[in-house]
mmCIF file of N, CA and C in Angstrom:
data_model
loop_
_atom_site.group_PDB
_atom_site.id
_atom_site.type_symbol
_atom_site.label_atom_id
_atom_site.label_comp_id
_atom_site.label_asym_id
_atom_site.label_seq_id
_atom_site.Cartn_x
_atom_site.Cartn_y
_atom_site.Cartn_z
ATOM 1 N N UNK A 738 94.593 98.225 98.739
ATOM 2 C CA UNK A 738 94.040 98.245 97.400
ATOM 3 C C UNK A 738 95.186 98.342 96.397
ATOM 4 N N UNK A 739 94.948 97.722 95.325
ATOM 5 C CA UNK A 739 96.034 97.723 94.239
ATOM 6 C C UNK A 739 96.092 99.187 93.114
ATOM 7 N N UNK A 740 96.837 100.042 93.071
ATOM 8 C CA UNK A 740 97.027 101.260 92.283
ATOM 9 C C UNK A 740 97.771 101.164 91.195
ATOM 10 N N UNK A 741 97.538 101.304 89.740
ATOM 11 C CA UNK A 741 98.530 101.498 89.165
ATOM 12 C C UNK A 741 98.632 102.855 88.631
ATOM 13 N N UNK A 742 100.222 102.377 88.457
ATOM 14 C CA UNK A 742 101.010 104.052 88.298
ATOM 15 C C UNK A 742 101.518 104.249 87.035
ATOM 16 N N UNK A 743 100.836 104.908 85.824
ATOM 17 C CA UNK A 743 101.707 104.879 84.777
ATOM 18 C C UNK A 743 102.710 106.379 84.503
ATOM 19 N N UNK A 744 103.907 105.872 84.320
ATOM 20 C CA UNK A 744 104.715 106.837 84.073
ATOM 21 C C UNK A 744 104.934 107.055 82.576
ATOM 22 N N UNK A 745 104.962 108.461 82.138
ATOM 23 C CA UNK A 745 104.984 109.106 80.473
ATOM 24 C C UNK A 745 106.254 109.508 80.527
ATOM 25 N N UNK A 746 107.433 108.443 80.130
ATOM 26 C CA UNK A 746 108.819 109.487 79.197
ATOM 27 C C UNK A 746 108.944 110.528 78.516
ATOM 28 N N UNK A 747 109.800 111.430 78.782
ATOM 29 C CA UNK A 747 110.199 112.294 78.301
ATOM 30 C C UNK A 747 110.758 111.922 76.802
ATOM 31 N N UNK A 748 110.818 112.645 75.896
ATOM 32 C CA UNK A 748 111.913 112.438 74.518
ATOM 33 C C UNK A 748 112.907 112.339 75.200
ATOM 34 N N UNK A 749 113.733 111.767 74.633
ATOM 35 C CA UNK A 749 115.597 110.948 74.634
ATOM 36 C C UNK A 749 115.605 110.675 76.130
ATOM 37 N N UNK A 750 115.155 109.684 76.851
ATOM 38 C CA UNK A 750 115.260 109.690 78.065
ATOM 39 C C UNK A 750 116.032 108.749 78.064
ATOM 40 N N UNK A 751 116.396 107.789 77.119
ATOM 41 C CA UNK A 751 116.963 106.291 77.572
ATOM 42 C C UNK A 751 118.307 106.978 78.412
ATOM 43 N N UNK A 752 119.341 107.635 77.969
ATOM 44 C CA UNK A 752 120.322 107.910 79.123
ATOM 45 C C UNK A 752 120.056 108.122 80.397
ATOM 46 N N UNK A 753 119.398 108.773 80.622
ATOM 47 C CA UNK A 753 118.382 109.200 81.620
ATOM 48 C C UNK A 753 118.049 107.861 82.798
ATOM 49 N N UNK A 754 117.360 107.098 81.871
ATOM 50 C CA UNK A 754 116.521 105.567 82.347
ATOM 51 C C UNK A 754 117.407 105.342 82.751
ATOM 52 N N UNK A 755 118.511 104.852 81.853
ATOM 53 C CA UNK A 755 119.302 103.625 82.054
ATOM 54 C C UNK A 755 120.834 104.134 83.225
ATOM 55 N N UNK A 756 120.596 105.434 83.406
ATOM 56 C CA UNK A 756 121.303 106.168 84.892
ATOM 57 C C UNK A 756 120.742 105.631 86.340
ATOM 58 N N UNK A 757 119.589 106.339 86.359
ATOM 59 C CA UNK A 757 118.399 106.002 87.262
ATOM 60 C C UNK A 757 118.010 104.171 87.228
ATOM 61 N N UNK A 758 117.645 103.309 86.784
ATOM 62 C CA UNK A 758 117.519 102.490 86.735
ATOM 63 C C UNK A 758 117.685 101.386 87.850
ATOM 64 N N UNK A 759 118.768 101.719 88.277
ATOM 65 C CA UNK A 759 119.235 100.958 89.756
ATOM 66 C C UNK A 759 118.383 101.573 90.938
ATOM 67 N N UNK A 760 118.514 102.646 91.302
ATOM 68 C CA UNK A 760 117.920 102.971 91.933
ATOM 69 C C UNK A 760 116.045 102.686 91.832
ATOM 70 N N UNK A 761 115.581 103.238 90.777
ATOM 71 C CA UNK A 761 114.433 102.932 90.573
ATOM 72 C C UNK A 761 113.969 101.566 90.821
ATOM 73 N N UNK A 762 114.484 100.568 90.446
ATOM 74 C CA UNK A 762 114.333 98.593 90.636
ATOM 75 C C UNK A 762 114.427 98.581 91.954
ATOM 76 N N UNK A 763 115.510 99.042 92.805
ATOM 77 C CA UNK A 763 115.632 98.594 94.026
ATOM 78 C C UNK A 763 114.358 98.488 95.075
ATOM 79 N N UNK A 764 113.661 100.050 94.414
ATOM 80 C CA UNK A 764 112.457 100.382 95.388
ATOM 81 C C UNK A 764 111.098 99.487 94.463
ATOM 82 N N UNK A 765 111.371 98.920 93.452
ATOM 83 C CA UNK A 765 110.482 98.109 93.049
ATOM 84 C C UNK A 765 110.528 96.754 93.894
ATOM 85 N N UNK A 766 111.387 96.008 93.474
ATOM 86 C CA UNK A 766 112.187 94.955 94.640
ATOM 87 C C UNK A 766 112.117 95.236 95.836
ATOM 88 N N UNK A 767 111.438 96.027 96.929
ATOM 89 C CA UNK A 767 111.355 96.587 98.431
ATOM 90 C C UNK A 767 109.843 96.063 97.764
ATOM 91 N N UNK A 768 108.484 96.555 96.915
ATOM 92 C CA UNK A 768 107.691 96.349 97.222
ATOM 93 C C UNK A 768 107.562 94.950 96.698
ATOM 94 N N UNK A 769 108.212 94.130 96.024
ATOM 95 C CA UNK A 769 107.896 93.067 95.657
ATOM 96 C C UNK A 769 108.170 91.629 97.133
ATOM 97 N N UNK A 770 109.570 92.501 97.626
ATOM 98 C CA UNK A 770 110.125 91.574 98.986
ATOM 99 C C UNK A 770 108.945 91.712 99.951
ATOM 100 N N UNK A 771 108.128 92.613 99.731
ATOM 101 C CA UNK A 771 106.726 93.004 100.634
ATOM 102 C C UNK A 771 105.572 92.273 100.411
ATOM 103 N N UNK A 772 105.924 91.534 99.349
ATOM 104 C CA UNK A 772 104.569 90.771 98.391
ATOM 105 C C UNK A 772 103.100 91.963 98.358
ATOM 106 N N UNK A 773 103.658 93.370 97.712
ATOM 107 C CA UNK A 773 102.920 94.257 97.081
ATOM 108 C C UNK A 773 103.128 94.497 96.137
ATOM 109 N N UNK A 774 104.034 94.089 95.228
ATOM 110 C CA UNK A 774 103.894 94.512 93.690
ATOM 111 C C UNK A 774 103.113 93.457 92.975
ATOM 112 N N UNK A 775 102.352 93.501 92.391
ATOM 113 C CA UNK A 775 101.990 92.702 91.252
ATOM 114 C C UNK A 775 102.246 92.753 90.264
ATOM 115 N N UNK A 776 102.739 93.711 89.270
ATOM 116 C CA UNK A 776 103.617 93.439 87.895
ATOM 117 C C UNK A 776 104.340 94.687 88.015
ATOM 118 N N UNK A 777 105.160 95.157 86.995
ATOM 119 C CA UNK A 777 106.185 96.520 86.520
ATOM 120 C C UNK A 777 106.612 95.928 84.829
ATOM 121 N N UNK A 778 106.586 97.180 84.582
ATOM 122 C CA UNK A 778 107.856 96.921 82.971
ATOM 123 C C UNK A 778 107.463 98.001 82.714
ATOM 124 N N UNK A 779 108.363 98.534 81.361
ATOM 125 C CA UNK A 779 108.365 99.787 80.625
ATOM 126 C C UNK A 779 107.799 99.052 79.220
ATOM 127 N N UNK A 780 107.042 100.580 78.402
ATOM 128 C CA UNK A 780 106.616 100.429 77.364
ATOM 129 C C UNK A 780 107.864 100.338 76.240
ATOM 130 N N UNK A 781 108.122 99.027 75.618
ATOM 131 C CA UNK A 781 108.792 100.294 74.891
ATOM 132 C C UNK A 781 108.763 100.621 72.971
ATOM 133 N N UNK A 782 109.412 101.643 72.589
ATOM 134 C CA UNK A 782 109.161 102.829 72.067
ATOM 135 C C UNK A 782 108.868 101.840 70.258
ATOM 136 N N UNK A 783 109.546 100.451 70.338
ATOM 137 C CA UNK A 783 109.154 99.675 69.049
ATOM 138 C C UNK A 783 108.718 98.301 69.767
ATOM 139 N N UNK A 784 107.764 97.363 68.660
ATOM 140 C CA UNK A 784 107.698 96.130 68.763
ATOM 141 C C UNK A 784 109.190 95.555 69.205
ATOM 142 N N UNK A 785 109.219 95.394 70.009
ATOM 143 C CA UNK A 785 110.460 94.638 70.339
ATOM 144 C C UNK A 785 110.671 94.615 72.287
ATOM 145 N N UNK A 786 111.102 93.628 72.547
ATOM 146 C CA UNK A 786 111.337 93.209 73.995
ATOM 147 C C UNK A 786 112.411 94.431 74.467
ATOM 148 N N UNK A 787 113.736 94.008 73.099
ATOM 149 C CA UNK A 787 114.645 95.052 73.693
ATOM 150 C C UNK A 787 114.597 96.513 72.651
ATOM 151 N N UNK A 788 114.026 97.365 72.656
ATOM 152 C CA UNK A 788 114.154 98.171 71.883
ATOM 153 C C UNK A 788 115.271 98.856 71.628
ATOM 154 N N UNK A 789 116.577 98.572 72.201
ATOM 155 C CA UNK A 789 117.865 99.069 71.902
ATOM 156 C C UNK A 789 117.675 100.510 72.061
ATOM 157 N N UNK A 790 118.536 101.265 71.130
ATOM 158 C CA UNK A 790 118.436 102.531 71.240
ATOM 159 C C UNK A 790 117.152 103.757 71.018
ATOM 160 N N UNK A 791 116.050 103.026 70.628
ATOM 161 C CA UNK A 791 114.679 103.482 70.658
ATOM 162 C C UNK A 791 114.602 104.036 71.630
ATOM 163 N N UNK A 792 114.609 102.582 73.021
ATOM 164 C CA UNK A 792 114.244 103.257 74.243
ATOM 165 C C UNK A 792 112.960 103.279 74.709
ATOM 166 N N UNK A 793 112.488 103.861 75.336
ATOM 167 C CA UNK A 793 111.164 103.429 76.010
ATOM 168 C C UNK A 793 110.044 104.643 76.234
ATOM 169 N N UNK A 794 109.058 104.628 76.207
ATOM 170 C CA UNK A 794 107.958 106.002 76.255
ATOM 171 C C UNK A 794 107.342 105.790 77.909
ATOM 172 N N UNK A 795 107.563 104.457 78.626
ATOM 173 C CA UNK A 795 106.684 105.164 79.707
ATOM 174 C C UNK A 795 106.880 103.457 80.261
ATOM 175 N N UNK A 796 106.126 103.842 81.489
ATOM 176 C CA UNK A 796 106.527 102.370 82.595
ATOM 177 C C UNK A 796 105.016 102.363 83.203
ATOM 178 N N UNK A 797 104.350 100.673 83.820
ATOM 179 C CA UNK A 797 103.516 100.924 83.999
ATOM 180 C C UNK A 797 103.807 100.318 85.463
ATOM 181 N N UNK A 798 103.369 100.267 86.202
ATOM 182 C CA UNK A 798 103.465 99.741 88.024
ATOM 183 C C UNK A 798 102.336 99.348 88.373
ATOM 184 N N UNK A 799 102.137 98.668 89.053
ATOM 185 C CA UNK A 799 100.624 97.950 89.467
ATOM 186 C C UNK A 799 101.368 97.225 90.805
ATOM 187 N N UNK A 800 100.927 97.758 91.961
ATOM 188 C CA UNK A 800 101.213 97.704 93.609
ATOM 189 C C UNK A 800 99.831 97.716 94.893
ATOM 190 N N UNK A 801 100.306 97.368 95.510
ATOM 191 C CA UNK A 801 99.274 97.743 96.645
ATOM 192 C C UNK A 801 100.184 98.758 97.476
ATOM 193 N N UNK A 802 99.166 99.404 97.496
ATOM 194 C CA UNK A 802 99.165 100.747 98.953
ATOM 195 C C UNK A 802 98.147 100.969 99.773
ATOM 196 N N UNK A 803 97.986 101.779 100.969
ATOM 197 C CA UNK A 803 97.151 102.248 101.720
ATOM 198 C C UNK A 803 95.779 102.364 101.372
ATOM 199 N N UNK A 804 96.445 103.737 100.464
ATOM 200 C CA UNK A 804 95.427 104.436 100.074
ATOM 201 C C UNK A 804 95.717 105.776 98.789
ATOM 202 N N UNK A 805 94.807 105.971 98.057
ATOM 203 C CA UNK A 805 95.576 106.542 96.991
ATOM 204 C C UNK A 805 96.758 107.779 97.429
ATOM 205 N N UNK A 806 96.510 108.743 98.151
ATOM 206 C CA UNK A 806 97.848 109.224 98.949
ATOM 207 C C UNK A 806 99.052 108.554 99.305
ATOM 208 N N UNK A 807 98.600 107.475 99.280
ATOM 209 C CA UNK A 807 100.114 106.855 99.894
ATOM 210 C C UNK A 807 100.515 106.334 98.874
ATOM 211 N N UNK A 808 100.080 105.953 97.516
ATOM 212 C CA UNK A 808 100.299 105.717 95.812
ATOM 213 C C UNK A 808 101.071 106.496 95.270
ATOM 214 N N UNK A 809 100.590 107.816 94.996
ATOM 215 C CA UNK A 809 101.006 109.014 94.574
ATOM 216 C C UNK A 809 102.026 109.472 95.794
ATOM 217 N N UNK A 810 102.262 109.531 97.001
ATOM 218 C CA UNK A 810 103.821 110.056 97.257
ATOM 219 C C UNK A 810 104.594 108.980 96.878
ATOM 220 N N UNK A 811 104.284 107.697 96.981
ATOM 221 C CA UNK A 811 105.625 106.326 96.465
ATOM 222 C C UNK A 811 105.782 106.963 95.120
ATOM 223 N N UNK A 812 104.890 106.907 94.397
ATOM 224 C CA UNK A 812 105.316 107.436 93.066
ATOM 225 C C UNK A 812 105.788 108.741 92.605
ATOM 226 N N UNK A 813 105.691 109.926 93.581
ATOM 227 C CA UNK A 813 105.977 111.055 93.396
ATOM 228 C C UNK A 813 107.484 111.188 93.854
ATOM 229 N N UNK A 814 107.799 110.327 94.418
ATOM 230 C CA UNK A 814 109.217 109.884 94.695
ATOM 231 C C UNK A 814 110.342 109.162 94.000
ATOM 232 N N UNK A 815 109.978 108.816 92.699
ATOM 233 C CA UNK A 815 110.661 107.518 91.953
ATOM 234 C C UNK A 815 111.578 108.060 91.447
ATOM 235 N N UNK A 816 112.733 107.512 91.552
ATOM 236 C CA UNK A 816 113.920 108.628 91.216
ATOM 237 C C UNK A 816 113.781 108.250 89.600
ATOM 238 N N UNK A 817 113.201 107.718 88.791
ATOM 239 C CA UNK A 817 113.199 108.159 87.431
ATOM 240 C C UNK A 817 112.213 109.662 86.997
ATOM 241 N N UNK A 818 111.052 109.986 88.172
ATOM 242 C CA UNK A 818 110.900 111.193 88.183
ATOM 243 C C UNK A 818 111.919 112.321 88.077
ATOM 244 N N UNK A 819 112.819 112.465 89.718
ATOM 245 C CA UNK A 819 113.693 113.059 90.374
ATOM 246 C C UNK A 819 114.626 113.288 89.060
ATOM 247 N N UNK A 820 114.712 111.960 87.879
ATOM 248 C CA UNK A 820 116.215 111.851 87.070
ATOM 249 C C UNK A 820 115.678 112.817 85.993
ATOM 250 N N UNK A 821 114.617 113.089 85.460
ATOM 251 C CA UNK A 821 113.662 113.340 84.270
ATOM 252 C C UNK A 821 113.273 112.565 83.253
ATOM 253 N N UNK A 822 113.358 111.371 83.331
ATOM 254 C CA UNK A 822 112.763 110.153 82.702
ATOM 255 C C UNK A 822 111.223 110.528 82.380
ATOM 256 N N UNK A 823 110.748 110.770 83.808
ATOM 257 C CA UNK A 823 109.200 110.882 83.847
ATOM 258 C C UNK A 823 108.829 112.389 83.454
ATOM 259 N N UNK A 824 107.993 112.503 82.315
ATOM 260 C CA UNK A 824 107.400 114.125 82.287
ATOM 261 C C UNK A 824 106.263 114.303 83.186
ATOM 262 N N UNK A 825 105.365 112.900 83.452
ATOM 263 C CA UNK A 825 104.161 113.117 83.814
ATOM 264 C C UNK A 825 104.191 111.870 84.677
ATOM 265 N N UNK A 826 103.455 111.687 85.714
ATOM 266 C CA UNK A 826 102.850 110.318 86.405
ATOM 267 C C UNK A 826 101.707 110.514 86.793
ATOM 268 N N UNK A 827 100.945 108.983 86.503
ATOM 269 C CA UNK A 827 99.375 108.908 87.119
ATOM 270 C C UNK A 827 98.949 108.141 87.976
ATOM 271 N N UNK A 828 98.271 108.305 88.702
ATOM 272 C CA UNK A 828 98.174 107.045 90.065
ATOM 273 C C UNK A 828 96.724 106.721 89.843
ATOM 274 N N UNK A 829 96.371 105.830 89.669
ATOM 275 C CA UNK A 829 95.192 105.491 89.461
ATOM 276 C C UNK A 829 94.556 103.988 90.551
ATOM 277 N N UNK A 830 93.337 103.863 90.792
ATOM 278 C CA UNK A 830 92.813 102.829 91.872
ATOM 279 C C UNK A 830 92.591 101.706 90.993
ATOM 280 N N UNK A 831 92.866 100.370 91.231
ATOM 281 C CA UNK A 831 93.126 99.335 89.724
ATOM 282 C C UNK A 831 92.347 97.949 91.200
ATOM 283 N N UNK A 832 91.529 97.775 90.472
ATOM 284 C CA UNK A 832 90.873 96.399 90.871
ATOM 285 C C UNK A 832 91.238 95.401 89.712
ATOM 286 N N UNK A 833 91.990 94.208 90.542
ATOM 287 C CA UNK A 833 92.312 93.022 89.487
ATOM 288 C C UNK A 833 91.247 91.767 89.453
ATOM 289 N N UNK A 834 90.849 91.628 88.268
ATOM 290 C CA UNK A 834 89.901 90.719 87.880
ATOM 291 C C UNK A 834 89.819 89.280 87.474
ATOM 292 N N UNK A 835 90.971 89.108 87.131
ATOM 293 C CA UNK A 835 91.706 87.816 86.492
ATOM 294 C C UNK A 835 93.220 88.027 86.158
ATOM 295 N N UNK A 836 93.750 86.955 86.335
ATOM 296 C CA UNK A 836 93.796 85.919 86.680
ATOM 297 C C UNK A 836 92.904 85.774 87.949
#
């Protein structure tokens, strides 16, 4: 089943992000080489693609897993958690409708 995971930034996290970042993609890229991700990106913090030093409020993930347990430890694991990027994460059960 497909879960998405939205992650809530902390204030001033972009140093933070942009530390973590490698690490975090890699394990995105593991589920995508799996053909289980269906989208990723971060929100970010202005109208704009690159928000520069704004920075970003939160990331959204949309994957397949097991089962919601097995959602929430992938995500309870994301080293932008581990970095403090993330204040909060939600794992939620996401049925896709369209395309």
């Amino acid at each position: 089943m497909w879960y998405a995971i939205l992650g809530f930034d902390n204030e001033n996290s972009l140093a933070a992000r942009q530390s973590a970042r490698p690490a975090h993609l890699a394990r995105l890229q593991a589920l995508l080489d799996q053909g289980r991700l269906l989208l990723a990106g971060p929100f970010p913090n202005i109208d704009a693609e690159d928000p520069g030093p704004a920075g970003f409020d939160g990331s959204l993930i949309i994957a397949q897993f097991e089962d919601l347990e097995a959602a929430r430890a992938w995500a309870n694991a994301d080293p932008y958690l581990a970095a403090g990027v993330y204040r909060e994460v939600s794992v939620r059960p996401f049925r896709k409708t369209l395309p």
